[in-house]
Amino acid sequence: MSKSKPVLNLFVPLTKVDEENRLVYGQVAAEVVDRAGETMDYASSKVNFQKWSDEVHAASGGMSKGNLRGMHGKVAAGKLVDLAYDDENLVIECCSKVVDDNEWQKVLEGVYTGFSMGGRYEKRWDMEKAAGSKEKRYTALPSEVSLVDVPCIPTAKFYEVIKSDGTSEMRKFASVQDEADEPLA
């Protein structure tokens, strides 16, 4: 009997929304400590992202570079139209096209503020750091990207909206930390 690997969901912020073309840009993954206290290993995860994207690209006849869901649910919100690998900054970025009207409205209203990669852990380990501390690291095995309401990176407060007339505006969202600091009334 095989052991199933634990589920992996990592939230990262949206950076830009193109209203006219329904495109949403942002990071899918980055080698940073997340809210769970873990760090994705970019080098070992990048290969898995490329393989997953290549498989979706082939299966879709070249029309998609990855599946896009709403909140890791069954709603097929759209597709990834591009994935970019920033080897210098250890970041994977995407451009997604949202085709579902309900999911698009959530993007425009600021309900969705980030992306989350969904999948499994291929591998997890502790890495020794300075002064004897340890860092929890993992290799991601992605199976989807989702639009989500709470990004994992707490400093995400703004994203840019490119309006249909070509102008842009910055939209502010409270960070997870800001919300945690507010008293409950």
mmCIF file of C-alpha atoms in Angstrom:
data_model
loop_
_atom_site.group_PDB
_atom_site.id
_atom_site.type_symbol
_atom_site.label_atom_id
_atom_site.label_comp_id
_atom_site.label_asym_id
_atom_site.label_seq_id
_atom_site.Cartn_x
_atom_site.Cartn_y
_atom_site.Cartn_z
ATOM 1 C CA MET A 1 0.000 0.000 0.000
ATOM 2 C CA SER A 2 1.546 3.316 -1.039
ATOM 3 C CA LYS A 3 1.607 6.369 1.197
ATOM 4 C CA SER A 4 -0.094 9.405 -0.278
ATOM 5 C CA LYS A 5 1.952 12.572 -0.177
ATOM 6 C CA PRO A 6 0.616 15.506 1.877
ATOM 7 C CA VAL A 7 -1.283 18.202 -0.013
ATOM 8 C CA LEU A 8 0.567 21.451 -0.738
ATOM 9 C CA ASN A 9 -1.119 24.840 -1.151
ATOM 10 C CA LEU A 10 1.009 28.014 -1.196
ATOM 11 C CA PHE A 11 -0.540 31.475 -1.515
ATOM 12 C CA VAL A 12 1.232 34.366 -3.277
ATOM 13 C CA PRO A 13 -0.040 37.851 -4.268
ATOM 14 C CA LEU A 14 -1.503 39.089 -7.547
ATOM 15 C CA THR A 15 0.592 41.850 -9.085
ATOM 16 C CA LYS A 16 -1.374 43.051 -12.120
ATOM 17 C CA VAL A 17 -4.832 42.646 -13.662
ATOM 18 C CA ASP A 18 -5.630 43.499 -17.307
ATOM 19 C CA GLU A 19 -9.394 44.182 -17.367
ATOM 20 C CA GLU A 20 -9.877 44.211 -21.134
ATOM 21 C CA ASN A 21 -8.169 40.862 -21.741
ATOM 22 C CA ARG A 22 -9.064 39.258 -18.381
ATOM 23 C CA LEU A 23 -5.412 38.581 -17.634
ATOM 24 C CA VAL A 24 -4.079 38.252 -14.097
ATOM 25 C CA TYR A 25 -0.341 38.353 -13.356
ATOM 26 C CA GLY A 26 1.561 37.317 -10.254
ATOM 27 C CA GLN A 27 3.921 34.932 -8.577
ATOM 28 C CA VAL A 28 2.943 31.293 -8.431
ATOM 29 C CA ALA A 29 5.852 30.272 -6.216
ATOM 30 C CA ALA A 30 8.975 31.727 -4.649
ATOM 31 C CA GLU A 31 11.819 30.473 -2.520
ATOM 32 C CA VAL A 32 10.708 32.327 0.623
ATOM 33 C CA VAL A 33 9.477 31.234 4.030
ATOM 34 C CA ASP A 34 5.697 30.858 3.787
ATOM 35 C CA ARG A 35 2.999 31.151 6.460
ATOM 36 C CA ALA A 36 3.466 27.468 7.290
ATOM 37 C CA GLY A 37 7.129 28.156 8.067
ATOM 38 C CA GLU A 38 8.378 26.201 5.059
ATOM 39 C CA THR A 39 10.485 27.205 2.060
ATOM 40 C CA MET A 40 10.011 25.840 -1.451
ATOM 41 C CA ASP A 41 13.286 24.722 -2.992
ATOM 42 C CA TYR A 42 13.252 26.568 -6.320
ATOM 43 C CA ALA A 43 15.892 24.457 -8.081
ATOM 44 C CA SER A 44 14.199 21.099 -7.487
ATOM 45 C CA SER A 45 10.636 22.437 -7.886
ATOM 46 C CA LYS A 46 11.251 24.292 -11.173
ATOM 47 C CA VAL A 47 11.684 21.017 -13.077
ATOM 48 C CA ASN A 48 8.335 19.775 -11.769
ATOM 49 C CA PHE A 49 6.586 23.013 -12.760
ATOM 50 C CA GLN A 50 8.043 22.747 -16.266
ATOM 51 C CA LYS A 51 6.968 19.098 -16.595
ATOM 52 C CA TRP A 52 3.428 19.814 -15.335
ATOM 53 C CA SER A 53 3.062 22.835 -17.642
ATOM 54 C CA ASP A 54 4.430 20.898 -20.640
ATOM 55 C CA GLU A 55 1.929 18.077 -20.010
ATOM 56 C CA VAL A 56 -1.032 20.502 -19.815
ATOM 57 C CA HIS A 57 0.242 22.321 -22.910
ATOM 58 C CA ALA A 58 0.363 19.051 -24.871
ATOM 59 C CA ALA A 59 -3.032 17.844 -23.579
ATOM 60 C CA SER A 60 -4.696 21.174 -24.498
ATOM 61 C CA GLY A 61 -3.273 21.230 -28.017
ATOM 62 C CA GLY A 62 -1.097 24.205 -27.113
ATOM 63 C CA MET A 63 -3.931 26.335 -25.707
ATOM 64 C CA SER A 64 -2.965 26.251 -22.008
ATOM 65 C CA LYS A 65 0.216 26.161 -19.936
ATOM 66 C CA GLY A 66 -1.622 25.087 -16.775
ATOM 67 C CA ASN A 67 -5.044 24.759 -15.216
ATOM 68 C CA LEU A 68 -6.468 27.667 -13.190
ATOM 69 C CA ARG A 69 -9.028 26.971 -10.459
ATOM 70 C CA GLY A 70 -10.996 29.061 -7.990
ATOM 71 C CA MET A 71 -9.990 28.459 -4.352
ATOM 72 C CA HIS A 72 -8.658 24.933 -5.093
ATOM 73 C CA GLY A 73 -12.196 23.846 -5.933
ATOM 74 C CA LYS A 74 -13.755 22.163 -8.930
ATOM 75 C CA VAL A 75 -14.401 25.427 -10.798
ATOM 76 C CA ALA A 76 -12.217 25.677 -13.889
ATOM 77 C CA ALA A 77 -11.690 29.447 -13.681
ATOM 78 C CA GLY A 78 -9.394 29.676 -16.685
ATOM 79 C CA LYS A 79 -5.911 28.789 -17.831
ATOM 80 C CA LEU A 80 -2.307 29.827 -17.549
ATOM 81 C CA VAL A 81 -1.134 31.533 -20.719
ATOM 82 C CA ASP A 82 2.483 31.844 -19.602
ATOM 83 C CA LEU A 83 4.899 30.696 -16.906
ATOM 84 C CA ALA A 84 8.210 32.480 -16.372
ATOM 85 C CA TYR A 85 11.143 31.262 -14.319
ATOM 86 C CA ASP A 86 13.300 33.907 -12.638
ATOM 87 C CA ASP A 87 16.402 31.921 -11.717
ATOM 88 C CA GLU A 88 18.145 34.953 -10.208
ATOM 89 C CA ASN A 89 15.334 35.774 -7.742
ATOM 90 C CA LEU A 90 14.114 32.159 -7.362
ATOM 91 C CA VAL A 91 10.552 33.006 -8.407
ATOM 92 C CA ILE A 92 8.010 31.410 -10.741
ATOM 93 C CA GLU A 93 5.575 33.926 -12.230
ATOM 94 C CA CYS A 94 2.490 33.433 -14.359
ATOM 95 C CA CYS A 95 0.011 35.177 -16.555
ATOM 96 C CA SER A 96 -3.453 33.634 -16.355
ATOM 97 C CA LYS A 97 -6.621 34.221 -18.342
ATOM 98 C CA VAL A 98 -9.841 34.061 -16.319
ATOM 99 C CA VAL A 99 -12.754 32.850 -18.470
ATOM 100 C CA ASP A 100 -15.365 32.119 -15.797
ATOM 101 C CA ASP A 101 -17.547 35.224 -15.256
ATOM 102 C CA ASN A 102 -18.093 34.630 -11.525
ATOM 103 C CA GLU A 103 -14.387 34.099 -10.865
ATOM 104 C CA TRP A 104 -13.494 37.184 -12.936
ATOM 105 C CA GLN A 105 -15.879 39.324 -10.883
ATOM 106 C CA LYS A 106 -14.092 38.137 -7.715
ATOM 107 C CA VAL A 107 -10.788 39.304 -9.191
ATOM 108 C CA LEU A 108 -12.192 42.742 -10.022
ATOM 109 C CA GLU A 109 -13.858 43.144 -6.622
ATOM 110 C CA GLY A 110 -10.653 42.279 -4.757
ATOM 111 C CA VAL A 111 -12.047 39.053 -3.326
ATOM 112 C CA TYR A 112 -9.142 37.207 -4.919
ATOM 113 C CA THR A 113 -5.830 38.798 -4.034
ATOM 114 C CA GLY A 114 -3.347 36.056 -4.856
ATOM 115 C CA PHE A 115 -2.406 32.796 -6.491
ATOM 116 C CA SER A 116 -1.915 29.488 -4.750
ATOM 117 C CA MET A 117 -0.106 26.529 -6.191
ATOM 118 C CA GLY A 118 -1.853 23.278 -5.483
ATOM 119 C CA GLY A 119 -0.334 19.852 -5.544
ATOM 120 C CA ARG A 120 1.759 17.652 -3.314
ATOM 121 C CA TYR A 121 5.121 17.605 -1.667
ATOM 122 C CA GLU A 122 7.547 15.499 -3.655
ATOM 123 C CA LYS A 123 10.122 15.735 -0.882
ATOM 124 C CA ARG A 124 10.529 17.500 2.503
ATOM 125 C CA TRP A 125 13.655 17.997 4.582
ATOM 126 C CA ASP A 126 15.330 20.144 7.223
ATOM 127 C CA MET A 127 18.319 22.214 6.152
ATOM 128 C CA GLU A 128 20.921 23.403 8.634
ATOM 129 C CA LYS A 129 21.260 27.162 8.851
ATOM 130 C CA ALA A 130 23.559 29.501 10.720
ATOM 131 C CA ALA A 131 23.748 29.197 14.518
ATOM 132 C CA GLY A 132 22.395 25.634 14.438
ATOM 133 C CA SER A 133 18.858 26.587 13.376
ATOM 134 C CA LYS A 134 16.976 24.544 10.793
ATOM 135 C CA GLU A 135 14.888 25.563 7.819
ATOM 136 C CA LYS A 136 12.041 23.329 6.636
ATOM 137 C CA ARG A 137 12.278 22.942 2.847
ATOM 138 C CA TYR A 138 10.311 21.063 0.219
ATOM 139 C CA THR A 139 10.147 20.191 -3.452
ATOM 140 C CA ALA A 140 6.740 21.037 -4.925
ATOM 141 C CA LEU A 141 4.897 18.670 -7.252
ATOM 142 C CA PRO A 142 2.248 21.006 -8.739
ATOM 143 C CA SER A 143 -1.096 19.935 -10.166
ATOM 144 C CA GLU A 144 -2.899 23.293 -10.418
ATOM 145 C CA VAL A 145 -2.818 27.019 -9.751
ATOM 146 C CA SER A 146 -5.771 28.665 -7.999
ATOM 147 C CA LEU A 147 -7.048 32.192 -7.520
ATOM 148 C CA VAL A 148 -7.406 32.687 -3.763
ATOM 149 C CA ASP A 149 -8.573 35.247 -1.240
ATOM 150 C CA VAL A 150 -5.711 35.211 1.297
ATOM 151 C CA PRO A 151 -2.134 35.295 0.004
ATOM 152 C CA CYS A 152 0.557 33.662 2.075
ATOM 153 C CA ILE A 153 3.003 36.551 1.807
ATOM 154 C CA PRO A 154 1.706 39.033 4.425
ATOM 155 C CA THR A 155 3.318 42.124 2.901
ATOM 156 C CA ALA A 156 1.103 41.947 -0.214
ATOM 157 C CA LYS A 157 -1.041 45.071 -0.042
ATOM 158 C CA PHE A 158 -1.406 46.377 -3.600
ATOM 159 C CA TYR A 159 -1.927 45.248 -7.153
ATOM 160 C CA GLU A 160 -2.140 47.117 -10.409
ATOM 161 C CA VAL A 161 -5.304 47.090 -12.532
ATOM 162 C CA ILE A 162 -4.939 47.955 -16.227
ATOM 163 C CA LYS A 163 -8.357 49.303 -17.205
ATOM 164 C CA SER A 164 -9.974 48.808 -20.608
ATOM 165 C CA ASP A 165 -9.118 52.404 -21.594
ATOM 166 C CA GLY A 166 -5.402 51.693 -20.972
ATOM 167 C CA THR A 167 -5.111 53.621 -17.708
ATOM 168 C CA SER A 168 -3.905 51.879 -14.586
ATOM 169 C CA GLU A 169 -4.758 52.180 -10.921
ATOM 170 C CA MET A 170 -3.347 50.666 -7.757
ATOM 171 C CA ARG A 171 -5.844 48.817 -5.559
ATOM 172 C CA LYS A 172 -5.055 48.433 -1.887
ATOM 173 C CA PHE A 173 -5.858 45.347 0.137
ATOM 174 C CA ALA A 174 -5.292 44.791 3.822
ATOM 175 C CA SER A 175 -2.465 42.383 4.453
ATOM 176 C CA VAL A 176 -2.945 39.247 6.512
ATOM 177 C CA GLN A 177 -0.811 40.883 9.232
ATOM 178 C CA ASP A 178 -2.918 44.086 9.209
ATOM 179 C CA GLU A 179 -6.078 42.044 9.676
ATOM 180 C CA ALA A 180 -4.523 40.053 12.519
ATOM 181 C CA ASP A 181 -3.576 43.293 14.316
ATOM 182 C CA GLU A 182 -7.116 44.678 14.255
ATOM 183 C CA PRO A 183 -9.080 44.148 17.499
ATOM 184 C CA LEU A 184 -12.165 41.988 17.393
ATOM 185 C CA ALA A 185 -15.171 44.155 18.211
#
